């Protein structure tokens, strides 16, 4: 169990939540994480579609949407890579270097 989840569990025990309520709450959090990941993957897929069609501005916009709105999702790493590739296609190597630095720093 992660430290954050342990603190959440301890807080629910301290407040006197029933075991069923605790399980439901933890299950709801897991479902929300699944939905976040699915939405991020879908948005990234759209960005990859645009990249394949050589619509690099649209691909960067979708990649940035994933990066900004779906933090913590596994698709963020691929979104950073997509943004780097799109910026390189534009010839915006300084922007690609910034994204690459963020990728190296964070992941």
Coordinates of N, CA and C in Angstrom, one line a residue:
X1 N 0.9 -1.2 0.0 CA 0.0 0.0 0.0 C 0.9 1.2 0.0
X2 N 0.6 2.2 -0.9 CA 1.4 3.4 -0.9 C 1.2 4.3 0.3
X3 N 2.1 5.1 0.6 CA 2.0 6.0 1.8 C 0.7 6.9 1.7
X4 N 0.4 7.4 0.6 CA -0.8 8.2 0.4 C -2.0 7.4 0.7
X5 N -2.1 6.2 0.2 CA -3.3 5.4 0.4 C -3.4 5.0 1.8
X6 N -2.2 4.7 2.5 CA -2.2 4.4 3.9 C -2.7 5.5 4.8
X7 N -2.3 6.8 4.4 CA -2.8 7.9 5.2 C -4.3 8.1 5.0
X8 N -4.8 7.9 3.7 CA -6.2 8.0 3.5 C -7.0 6.9 4.3
X9 N -6.4 5.7 4.3 CA -7.1 4.6 5.1 C -7.1 5.0 6.6
X10 N -6.0 5.5 7.1 CA -5.9 5.9 8.5 C -6.9 7.0 8.8
X11 N -7.1 7.9 7.9 CA -8.0 9.0 8.1 C -9.5 8.5 8.1
X12 N -9.8 7.6 7.3 CA -11.1 7.0 7.3 C -11.4 6.2 8.5
X13 N -10.4 5.5 9.0 CA -10.6 4.8 10.3 C -10.8 5.7 11.5
X14 N -10.0 6.8 11.5 CA -10.1 7.8 12.5 C -11.5 8.5 12.5
X15 N -12.0 8.7 11.4 CA -13.4 9.3 11.3 C -14.5 8.3 11.5
X16 N -14.1 7.0 11.6 CA -15.2 6.0 11.9 C -15.9 5.5 10.7
X17 N -15.3 5.6 9.5 CA -16.0 5.1 8.3 C -16.1 3.6 8.4
X18 N -17.2 3.0 8.0 CA -17.4 1.6 8.0 C -16.5 1.0 6.9
X19 N -16.2 -0.3 7.1 CA -15.3 -1.0 6.2 C -15.9 -0.9 4.7
X20 N -17.2 -1.1 4.6 CA -17.8 -1.1 3.2 C -17.6 0.3 2.6
X21 N -17.7 1.4 3.4 CA -17.5 2.7 2.8 C -16.1 2.9 2.4
X22 N -15.2 2.4 3.2 CA -13.7 2.5 2.9 C -13.4 1.8 1.5
X23 N -14.0 0.6 1.4 CA -13.8 -0.2 0.2 C -14.4 0.5 -1.0
X24 N -15.6 1.1 -0.9 CA -16.2 1.8 -2.0 C -15.4 3.0 -2.4
X25 N -14.9 3.7 -1.4 CA -14.1 5.0 -1.7 C -12.9 4.6 -2.4
X26 N -12.1 3.6 -2.0 CA -10.9 3.2 -2.7 C -11.2 2.7 -4.1
X27 N -12.3 2.0 -4.2 CA -12.7 1.5 -5.5 C -13.0 2.6 -6.5
X28 N -13.7 3.7 -5.9 CA -14.0 4.8 -6.8 C -12.8 5.6 -7.2
X29 N -11.8 5.7 -6.4 CA -10.5 6.3 -6.8 C -9.8 5.5 -7.9
X30 N -9.9 4.2 -7.7 CA -9.2 3.4 -8.8 C -10.0 3.5 -10.1
X31 N -11.3 3.6 -10.1 CA -12.1 3.8 -11.3 C -11.8 5.2 -11.9
X32 N -11.6 6.2 -11.1 CA -11.3 7.5 -11.6 C -9.9 7.5 -12.3
X33 N -9.0 6.8 -11.7 CA -7.7 6.7 -12.3 C -7.7 6.0 -13.6
X34 N -8.5 5.0 -13.7 CA -8.7 4.2 -15.0 C -9.3 5.1 -16.0
X35 N -10.3 5.9 -15.7 CA -11.0 6.8 -16.6 C -10.0 7.9 -17.1
X36 N -9.2 8.4 -16.2 CA -8.2 9.4 -16.5 C -7.2 8.8 -17.5
X37 N -6.7 7.6 -17.3 CA -5.8 7.0 -18.2 C -6.4 6.7 -19.5
X38 N -7.6 6.3 -19.6 CA -8.3 6.0 -20.8 C -8.5 7.3 -21.6
X39 N -8.9 8.3 -21.0 CA -9.0 9.6 -21.7 C -7.7 10.1 -22.2
X40 N -6.6 10.0 -21.4 CA -5.3 10.4 -21.9 C -4.8 9.6 -23.1
X41 N -5.1 8.3 -23.0 CA -4.7 7.4 -24.1 C -5.4 7.8 -25.4
X42 N -6.7 8.1 -25.3 CA -7.5 8.4 -26.4 C -7.1 9.7 -27.0
X43 N -6.8 10.7 -26.2 CA -6.3 12.0 -26.7 C -5.0 11.9 -27.4
X44 N -4.1 11.1 -26.8 CA -2.8 10.8 -27.4 C -3.0 10.1 -28.7
X45 N -3.9 9.2 -28.8 CA -4.1 8.5 -30.1 C -4.6 9.5 -31.2
X46 N -5.4 10.4 -30.8 CA -5.8 11.5 -31.8 C -4.6 12.3 -32.2
X47 N -3.7 12.6 -31.3 CA -2.5 13.3 -31.6 C -1.6 12.5 -32.5
X48 N -1.5 11.3 -32.3 CA -0.7 10.4 -33.2 C -1.3 10.3 -34.6
X49 N -2.6 10.3 -34.6 CA -3.3 10.3 -35.9 C -2.9 11.6 -36.7
X50 N -3.0 12.7 -36.0 CA -2.6 14.0 -36.7 C -1.2 14.0 -37.1
X51 N -0.3 13.4 -36.3 CA 1.1 13.4 -36.7 C 1.3 12.5 -37.9
X52 N 0.7 11.4 -38.0 CA 0.8 10.5 -39.2 C 0.2 11.2 -40.4
X53 N -0.7 12.2 -40.3 CA -1.3 12.9 -41.4 C -0.5 14.2 -41.7
X54 N 0.6 14.4 -41.0 CA 1.5 15.5 -41.1 C 0.8 16.8 -40.7
X55 N -0.1 16.7 -39.8 CA -0.7 17.9 -39.2 C 0.0 18.2 -37.8
X56 N 1.2 18.7 -37.9 CA 2.0 18.8 -36.7 C 1.5 19.8 -35.6
X57 N 0.9 20.8 -36.1 CA 0.3 21.8 -35.1 C -0.8 21.1 -34.3
X58 N -1.6 20.4 -34.9 CA -2.7 19.7 -34.2 C -2.1 18.6 -33.3
X59 N -1.1 17.9 -33.8 CA -0.4 16.9 -32.9 C 0.2 17.5 -31.7
X60 N 0.8 18.6 -31.8 CA 1.4 19.3 -30.6 C 0.3 19.7 -29.7
X61 N -0.8 20.2 -30.2 CA -1.9 20.7 -29.4 C -2.5 19.5 -28.6
X62 N -2.6 18.4 -29.2 CA -3.1 17.2 -28.5 C -2.1 16.7 -27.5
X63 N -0.9 16.7 -27.8 CA 0.2 16.3 -26.9 C 0.2 17.2 -25.7
X64 N 0.1 18.5 -25.9 CA 0.1 19.4 -24.8 C -1.2 19.2 -23.9
X65 N -2.3 18.9 -24.5 CA -3.5 18.6 -23.8 C -3.3 17.5 -22.8
X66 N -2.7 16.4 -23.3 CA -2.4 15.3 -22.4 C -1.5 15.7 -21.3
X67 N -0.4 16.4 -21.6 CA 0.6 16.8 -20.6 C -0.1 17.7 -19.5
X68 N -0.9 18.6 -19.9 CA -1.5 19.6 -19.0 C -2.6 19.0 -18.2
X69 N -3.5 18.2 -18.8 CA -4.8 17.8 -18.2 C -4.8 16.4 -17.6
X70 N -3.8 15.6 -18.0 CA -3.8 14.2 -17.5 C -2.5 13.8 -16.8
X71 N -2.1 14.7 -15.9 CA -0.8 14.4 -15.2 C -0.9 13.2 -14.4
X72 N 0.1 12.4 -14.4 CA 0.1 11.1 -13.7 C -0.3 9.9 -14.6
X73 N -0.9 10.2 -15.8 CA -1.3 9.1 -16.6 C -0.1 8.6 -17.4
X74 N 0.0 7.3 -17.7 CA 1.1 6.7 -18.4 C 1.3 7.3 -19.8
X75 N 0.3 7.9 -20.4 CA 0.3 8.4 -21.7 C 1.1 9.7 -21.8
X76 N 1.4 10.3 -20.6 CA 2.1 11.6 -20.6 C 3.5 11.5 -21.2
X77 N 4.2 10.4 -21.0 CA 5.5 10.1 -21.5 C 5.5 10.1 -23.0
X78 N 4.5 9.4 -23.6 CA 4.4 9.3 -25.0 C 4.0 10.7 -25.6
X79 N 3.2 11.4 -24.9 CA 2.8 12.8 -25.3 C 4.0 13.7 -25.4
X80 N 4.9 13.6 -24.4 CA 6.1 14.4 -24.5 C 7.0 14.0 -25.7
X81 N 7.1 12.7 -26.0 CA 7.8 12.3 -27.2 C 7.1 12.8 -28.5
X82 N 5.8 12.7 -28.5 CA 5.1 13.2 -29.7 C 5.3 14.7 -29.9
X83 N 5.3 15.5 -28.8 CA 5.6 16.9 -28.9 C 7.0 17.2 -29.4
X84 N 8.0 16.4 -28.9 CA 9.3 16.6 -29.3 C 9.5 16.3 -30.8
X85 N 8.9 15.2 -31.3 CA 8.9 14.9 -32.7 C 8.2 15.9 -33.6
X86 N 7.1 16.4 -33.1 CA 6.4 17.4 -33.9 C 7.2 18.7 -34.0
X87 N 7.7 19.1 -32.8 CA 8.6 20.4 -32.9 C 9.8 20.2 -33.8
X88 N 10.4 19.0 -33.8 CA 11.5 18.8 -34.7 C 11.1 18.9 -36.2
X89 N 9.9 18.4 -36.5 CA 9.4 18.5 -37.8 C 9.2 19.9 -38.3
X90 N 8.8 20.8 -37.3 CA 8.6 22.2 -37.6 C 10.0 22.9 -37.7
X91 N 11.0 22.3 -37.2 CA 12.3 23.0 -37.1 C 12.5 23.8 -35.9
X92 N 11.6 23.6 -34.9 CA 11.6 24.4 -33.7 C 12.5 23.6 -32.6
X93 N 13.8 23.5 -32.9 CA 14.6 22.7 -32.1 C 14.7 23.2 -30.6
X94 N 14.6 24.5 -30.4 CA 14.6 25.0 -29.0 C 13.4 24.5 -28.2
X95 N 12.3 24.5 -28.8 CA 11.1 23.9 -28.2 C 11.2 22.4 -27.9
X96 N 11.8 21.7 -28.9 CA 12.0 20.3 -28.8 C 13.0 20.0 -27.6
X97 N 14.0 20.9 -27.5 CA 15.0 20.7 -26.4 C 14.3 20.9 -25.1
X98 N 13.4 21.9 -25.0 CA 12.7 22.2 -23.7 C 11.9 21.0 -23.3
X99 N 11.1 20.4 -24.3 CA 10.3 19.2 -24.0 C 11.2 18.0 -23.6
X100 N 12.3 17.9 -24.3 CA 13.2 16.8 -24.0 C 13.8 17.0 -22.6
X101 N 14.1 18.2 -22.2 CA 14.6 18.4 -20.9 C 13.6 18.1 -19.8
X102 N 12.3 18.4 -20.1 CA 11.2 18.1 -19.2 C 11.1 16.5 -19.1
X103 N 11.2 15.9 -20.2 CA 11.1 14.4 -20.3 C 12.2 13.8 -19.4
X104 N 13.5 14.3 -19.6 CA 14.6 13.7 -18.9 C 14.5 14.0 -17.4
X105 N 14.0 15.2 -17.1 CA 14.0 15.6 -15.7 C 12.9 14.8 -14.9
X106 N 11.8 14.6 -15.6 CA 10.6 14.1 -14.9 C 10.6 12.5 -14.9
X107 N 11.0 12.0 -16.1 CA 10.9 10.5 -16.2 C 12.3 9.9 -16.4

